[in-house]
CSV table of C-alpha atoms in Angstrom, one decimal:
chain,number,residue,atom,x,y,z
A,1,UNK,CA,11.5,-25.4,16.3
A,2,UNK,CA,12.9,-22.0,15.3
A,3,UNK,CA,11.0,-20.5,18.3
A,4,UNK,CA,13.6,-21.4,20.9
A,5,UNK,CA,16.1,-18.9,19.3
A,6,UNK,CA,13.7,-16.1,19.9
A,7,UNK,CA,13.4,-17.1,23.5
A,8,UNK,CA,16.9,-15.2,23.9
A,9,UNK,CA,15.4,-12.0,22.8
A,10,UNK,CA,14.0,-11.9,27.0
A,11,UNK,CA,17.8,-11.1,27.7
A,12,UNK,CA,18.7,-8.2,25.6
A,13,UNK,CA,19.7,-4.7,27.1
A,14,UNK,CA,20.0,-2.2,24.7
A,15,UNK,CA,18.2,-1.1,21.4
A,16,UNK,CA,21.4,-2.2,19.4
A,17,UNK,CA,21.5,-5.0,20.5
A,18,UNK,CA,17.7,-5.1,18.9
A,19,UNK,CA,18.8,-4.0,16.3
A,20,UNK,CA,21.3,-6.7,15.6
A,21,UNK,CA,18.8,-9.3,16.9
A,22,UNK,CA,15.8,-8.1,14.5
A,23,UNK,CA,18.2,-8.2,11.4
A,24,UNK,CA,19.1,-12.4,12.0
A,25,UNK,CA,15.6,-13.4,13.3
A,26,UNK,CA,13.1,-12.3,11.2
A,27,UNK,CA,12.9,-14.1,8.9
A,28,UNK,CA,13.5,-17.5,11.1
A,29,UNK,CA,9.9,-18.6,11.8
A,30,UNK,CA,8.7,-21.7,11.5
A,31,UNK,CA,5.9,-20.3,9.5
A,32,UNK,CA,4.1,-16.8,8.7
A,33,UNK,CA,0.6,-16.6,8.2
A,34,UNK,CA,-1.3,-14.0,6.5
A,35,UNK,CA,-5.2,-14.1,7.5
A,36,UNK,CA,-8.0,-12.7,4.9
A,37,UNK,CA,-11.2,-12.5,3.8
A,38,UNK,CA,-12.8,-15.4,1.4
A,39,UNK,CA,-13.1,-12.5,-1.5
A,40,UNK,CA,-9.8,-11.6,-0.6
A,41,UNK,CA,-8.7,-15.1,-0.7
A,42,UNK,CA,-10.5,-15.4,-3.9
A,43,UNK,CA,-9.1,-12.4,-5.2
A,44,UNK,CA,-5.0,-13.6,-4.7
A,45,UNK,CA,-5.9,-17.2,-5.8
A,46,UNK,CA,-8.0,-16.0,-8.8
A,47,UNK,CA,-5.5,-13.6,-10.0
A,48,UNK,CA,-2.5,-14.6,-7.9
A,49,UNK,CA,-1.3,-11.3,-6.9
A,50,UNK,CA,-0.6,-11.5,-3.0
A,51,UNK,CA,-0.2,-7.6,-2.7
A,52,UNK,CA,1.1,-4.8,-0.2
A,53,UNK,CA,-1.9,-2.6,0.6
A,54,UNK,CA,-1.2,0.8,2.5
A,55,UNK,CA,-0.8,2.3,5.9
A,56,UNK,CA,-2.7,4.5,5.1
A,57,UNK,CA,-5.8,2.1,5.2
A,58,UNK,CA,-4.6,0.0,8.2
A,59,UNK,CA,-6.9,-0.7,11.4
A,60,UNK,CA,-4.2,1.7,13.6
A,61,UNK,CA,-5.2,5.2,13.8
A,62,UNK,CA,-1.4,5.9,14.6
A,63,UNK,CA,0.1,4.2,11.5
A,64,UNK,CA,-2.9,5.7,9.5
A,65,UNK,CA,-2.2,9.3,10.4
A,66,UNK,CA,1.7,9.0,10.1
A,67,UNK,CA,0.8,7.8,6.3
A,68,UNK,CA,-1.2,10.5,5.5
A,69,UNK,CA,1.4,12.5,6.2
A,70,UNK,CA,4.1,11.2,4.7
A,71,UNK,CA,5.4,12.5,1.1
A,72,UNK,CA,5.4,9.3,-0.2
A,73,UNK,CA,3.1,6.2,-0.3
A,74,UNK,CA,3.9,3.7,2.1
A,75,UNK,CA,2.5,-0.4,1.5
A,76,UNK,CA,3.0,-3.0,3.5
A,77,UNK,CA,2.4,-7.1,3.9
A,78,UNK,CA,1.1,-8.6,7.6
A,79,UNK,CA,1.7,-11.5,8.9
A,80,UNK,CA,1.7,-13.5,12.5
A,81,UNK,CA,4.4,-15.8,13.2
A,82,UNK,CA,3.2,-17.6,16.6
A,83,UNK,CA,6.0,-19.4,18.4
A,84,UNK,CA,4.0,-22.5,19.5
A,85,UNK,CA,2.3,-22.3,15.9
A,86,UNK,CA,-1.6,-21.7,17.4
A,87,UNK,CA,-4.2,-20.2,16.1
A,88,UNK,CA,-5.4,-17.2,17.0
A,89,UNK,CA,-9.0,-16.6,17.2
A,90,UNK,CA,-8.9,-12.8,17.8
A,91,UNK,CA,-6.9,-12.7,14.2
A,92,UNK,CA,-9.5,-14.6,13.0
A,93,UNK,CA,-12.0,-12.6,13.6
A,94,UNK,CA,-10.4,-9.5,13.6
A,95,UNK,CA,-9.3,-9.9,10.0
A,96,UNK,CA,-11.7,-12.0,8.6
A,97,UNK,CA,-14.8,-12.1,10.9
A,98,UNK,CA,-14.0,-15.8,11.0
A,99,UNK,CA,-15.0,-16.2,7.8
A,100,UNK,CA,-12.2,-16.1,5.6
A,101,UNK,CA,-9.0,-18.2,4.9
A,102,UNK,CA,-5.6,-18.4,6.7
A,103,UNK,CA,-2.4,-18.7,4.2
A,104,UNK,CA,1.0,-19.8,5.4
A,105,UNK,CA,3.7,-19.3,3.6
A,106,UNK,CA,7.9,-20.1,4.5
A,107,UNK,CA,10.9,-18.2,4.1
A,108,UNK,CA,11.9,-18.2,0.5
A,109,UNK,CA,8.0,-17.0,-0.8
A,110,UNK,CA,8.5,-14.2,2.3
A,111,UNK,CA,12.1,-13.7,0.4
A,112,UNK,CA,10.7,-13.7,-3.3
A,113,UNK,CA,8.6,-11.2,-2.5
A,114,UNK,CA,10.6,-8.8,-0.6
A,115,UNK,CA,13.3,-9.4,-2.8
A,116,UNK,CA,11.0,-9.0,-6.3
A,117,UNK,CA,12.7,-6.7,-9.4
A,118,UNK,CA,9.2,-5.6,-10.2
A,119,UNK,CA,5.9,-4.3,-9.1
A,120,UNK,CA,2.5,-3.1,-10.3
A,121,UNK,CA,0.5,-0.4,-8.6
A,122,UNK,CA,-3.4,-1.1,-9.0
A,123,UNK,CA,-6.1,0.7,-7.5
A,124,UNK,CA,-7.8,-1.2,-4.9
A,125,UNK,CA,-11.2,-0.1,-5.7
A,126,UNK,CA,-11.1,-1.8,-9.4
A,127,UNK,CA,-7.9,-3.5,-9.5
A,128,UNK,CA,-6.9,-1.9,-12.4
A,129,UNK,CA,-3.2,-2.0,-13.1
A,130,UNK,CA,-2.3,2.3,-12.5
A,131,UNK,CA,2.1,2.1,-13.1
A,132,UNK,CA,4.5,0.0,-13.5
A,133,UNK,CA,7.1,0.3,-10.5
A,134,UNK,CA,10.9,-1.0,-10.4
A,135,UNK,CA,12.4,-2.1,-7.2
A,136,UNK,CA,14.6,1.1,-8.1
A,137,UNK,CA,11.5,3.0,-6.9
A,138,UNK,CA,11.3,1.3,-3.3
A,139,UNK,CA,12.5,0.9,-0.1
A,140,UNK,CA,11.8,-2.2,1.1
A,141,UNK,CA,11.7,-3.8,4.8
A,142,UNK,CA,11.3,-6.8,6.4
A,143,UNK,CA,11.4,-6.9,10.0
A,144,UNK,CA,9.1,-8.3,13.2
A,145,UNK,CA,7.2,-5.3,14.8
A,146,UNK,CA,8.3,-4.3,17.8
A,147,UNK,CA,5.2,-3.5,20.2
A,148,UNK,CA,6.6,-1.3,23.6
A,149,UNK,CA,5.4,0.9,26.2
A,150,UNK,CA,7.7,3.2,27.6
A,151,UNK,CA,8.0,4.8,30.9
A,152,UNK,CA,10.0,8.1,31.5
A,153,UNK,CA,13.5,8.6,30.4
A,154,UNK,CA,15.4,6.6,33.2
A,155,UNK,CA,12.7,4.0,33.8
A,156,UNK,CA,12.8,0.8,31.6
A,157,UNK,CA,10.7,0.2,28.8
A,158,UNK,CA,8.3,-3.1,28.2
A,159,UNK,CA,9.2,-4.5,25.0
A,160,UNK,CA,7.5,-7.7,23.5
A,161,UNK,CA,8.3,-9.1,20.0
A,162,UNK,CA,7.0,-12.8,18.9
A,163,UNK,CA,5.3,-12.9,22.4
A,164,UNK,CA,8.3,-12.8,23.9
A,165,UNK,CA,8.7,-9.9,26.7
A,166,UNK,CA,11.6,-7.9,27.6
A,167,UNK,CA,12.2,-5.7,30.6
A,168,UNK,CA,15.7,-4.6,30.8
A,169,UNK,CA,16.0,-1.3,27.9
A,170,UNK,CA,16.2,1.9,29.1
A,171,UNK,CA,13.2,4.2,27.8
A,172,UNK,CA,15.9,7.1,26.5
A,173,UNK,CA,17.8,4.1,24.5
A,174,UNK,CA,14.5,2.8,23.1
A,175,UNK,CA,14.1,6.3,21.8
A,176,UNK,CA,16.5,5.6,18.8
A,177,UNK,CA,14.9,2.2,17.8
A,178,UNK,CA,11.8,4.3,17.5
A,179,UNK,CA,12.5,6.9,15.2
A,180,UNK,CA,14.8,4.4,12.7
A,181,UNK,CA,12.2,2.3,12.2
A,182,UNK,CA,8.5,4.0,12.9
A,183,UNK,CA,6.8,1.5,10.4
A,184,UNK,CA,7.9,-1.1,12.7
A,185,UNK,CA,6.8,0.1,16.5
A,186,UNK,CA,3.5,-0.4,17.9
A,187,UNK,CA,1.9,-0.1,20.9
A,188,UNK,CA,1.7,-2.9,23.4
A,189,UNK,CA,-1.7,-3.2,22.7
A,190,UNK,CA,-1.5,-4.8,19.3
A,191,UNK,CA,1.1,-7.2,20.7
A,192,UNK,CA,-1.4,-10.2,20.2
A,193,UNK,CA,-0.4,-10.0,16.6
A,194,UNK,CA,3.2,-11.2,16.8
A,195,UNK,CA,3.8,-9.6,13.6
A,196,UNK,CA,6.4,-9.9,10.8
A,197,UNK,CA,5.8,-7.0,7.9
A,198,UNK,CA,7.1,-6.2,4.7
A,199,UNK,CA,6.9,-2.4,4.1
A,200,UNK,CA,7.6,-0.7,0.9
A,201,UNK,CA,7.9,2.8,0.9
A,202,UNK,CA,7.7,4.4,-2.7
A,203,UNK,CA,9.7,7.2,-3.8
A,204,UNK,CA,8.2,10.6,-3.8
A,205,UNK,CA,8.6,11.0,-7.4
A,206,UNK,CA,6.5,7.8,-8.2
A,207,UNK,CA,4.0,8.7,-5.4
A,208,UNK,CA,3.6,12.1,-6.8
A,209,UNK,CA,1.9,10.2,-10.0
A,210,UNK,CA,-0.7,8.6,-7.6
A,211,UNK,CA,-3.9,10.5,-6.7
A,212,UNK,CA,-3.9,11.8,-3.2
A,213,UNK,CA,-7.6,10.7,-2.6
A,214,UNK,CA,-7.7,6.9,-3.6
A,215,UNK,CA,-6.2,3.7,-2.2
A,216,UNK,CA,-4.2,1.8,-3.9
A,217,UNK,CA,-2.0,-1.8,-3.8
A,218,UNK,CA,1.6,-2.9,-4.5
A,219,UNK,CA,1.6,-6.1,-6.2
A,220,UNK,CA,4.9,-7.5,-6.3
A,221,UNK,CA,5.7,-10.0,-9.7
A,222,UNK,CA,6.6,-13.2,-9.2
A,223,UNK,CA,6.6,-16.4,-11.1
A,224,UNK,CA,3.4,-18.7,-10.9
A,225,UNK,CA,5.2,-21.7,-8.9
A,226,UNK,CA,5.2,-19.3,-6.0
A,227,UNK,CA,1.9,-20.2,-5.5
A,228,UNK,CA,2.6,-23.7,-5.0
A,229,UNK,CA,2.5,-25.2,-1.6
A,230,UNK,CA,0.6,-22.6,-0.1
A,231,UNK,CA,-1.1,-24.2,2.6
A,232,UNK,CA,-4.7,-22.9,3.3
A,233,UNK,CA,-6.2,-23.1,6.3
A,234,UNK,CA,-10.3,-22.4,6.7
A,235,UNK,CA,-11.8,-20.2,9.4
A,236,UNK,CA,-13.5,-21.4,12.5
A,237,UNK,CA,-16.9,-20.0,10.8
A,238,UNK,CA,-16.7,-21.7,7.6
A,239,UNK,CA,-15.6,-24.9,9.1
A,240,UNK,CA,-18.6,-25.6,11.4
């Protein structure tokens, strides 16, 4: 499987050389899976909308206060992308209290959705559709998360992406990586995730149209085939 070529990321020595290696890999995964409720499974099926919800409501304190003080709304898609393919039963319960559904998707839907001309903006309370957004109005990501902990300046850093750890960057060269890409750094405590994301990041302008005090979603368009060969798995709490 595809998980072999991410093996090599144990060697790497320097946060370009990240760089580099995040830009070819992530999107080769042998498959990405996106764990949810069953009401929000029944809520993408029913209306099939698989949308970008925002930092700003996430389960990390440090993501959630670097959204709130951003300018401009920041949404973003989650999924795991296990080497060996396993299950994960503190995702499972973490995201849907084992009662919800797992989706896995492939490459190209990852790709038509990251690569989508046109978005809505609903409000996640109602779901009502709030703007109409052009990719012209975005910045959009994808990338695996890079989870770290870092020592001081001279001392090297522990670096894990798709569960595979690294021990040979220098915490002063990490420091870069870091502030390029802060929407894809986490602490070494999420690193059970093994996380690819797709962030958007909306311009100010188009942000400045939202109201500051409610939540809202970024539904990307795309065509109805894209829901197609989605293959859905049940959680451990629904099957027994």
């Amino acid at each position: 499987g595809k998980g072999e070529e991410w093996k090599k990321f144990s060697g790497i020595t320097t946060s370009e050389e990240i760089r580099d290696f995040v830009q070819k890999y992530s999107l080769l995964h042998d498959a990405f899976y996106h764990y949810t409720t069953l009401g929000g499974f029944n809520a993408i099926w029913e209306k099939k909308q698989l949308a970008l919800s925002e930092m700003r409501n996430t389960n990390d304190l440090t993501e959630r206060k670097r959204a709130e003080e951003s300018k401009k709304r920041i949404f973003l898609l989650c999924f795991t992308t296990p080497i060996d393919m396993s299950e994960s039963l503190p995702l499972w319960y973490l995201y849907t209290g084992g009662e919800g559904v797992r989706l896995r998707l492939n490459e190209q839907k990852i790709t038509k959705i990251s690569k989508a001309e046109s978005f809505s903006i609903i409000s996640a309370a109602t779901g009502e559709k709030e703007l109409d957004i052009s990719r012209e109005d975005l910045n959009i990501s994808v990338r695996n998360v890079m989870y770290y902990k870092t020592g001081s300046a001279q001392e090297s850093a522990l670096v894990v992406m798709n569960g595979i750890e690294n021990n040979s960057i220098m915490t002063d060269d990490l420091t870069g990586y870091l502030q390029q890409y802060p929407n894809f750094c986490k602490d070494i405590f999420w690193a059970y995730e093994n996380e690819v994301r797709i962030v958007a990041e909306l311009s100010e302008e188009k942000s400045n149209l939202l109201c500051p005090d409610k939540f809202y979603r970024l539904v990307p368009k795309v065509d109805s085939s894209f829901f197609s060969k989605i293959n859905v798995t049940m959680g451990p709490e629904l099957e027994s």
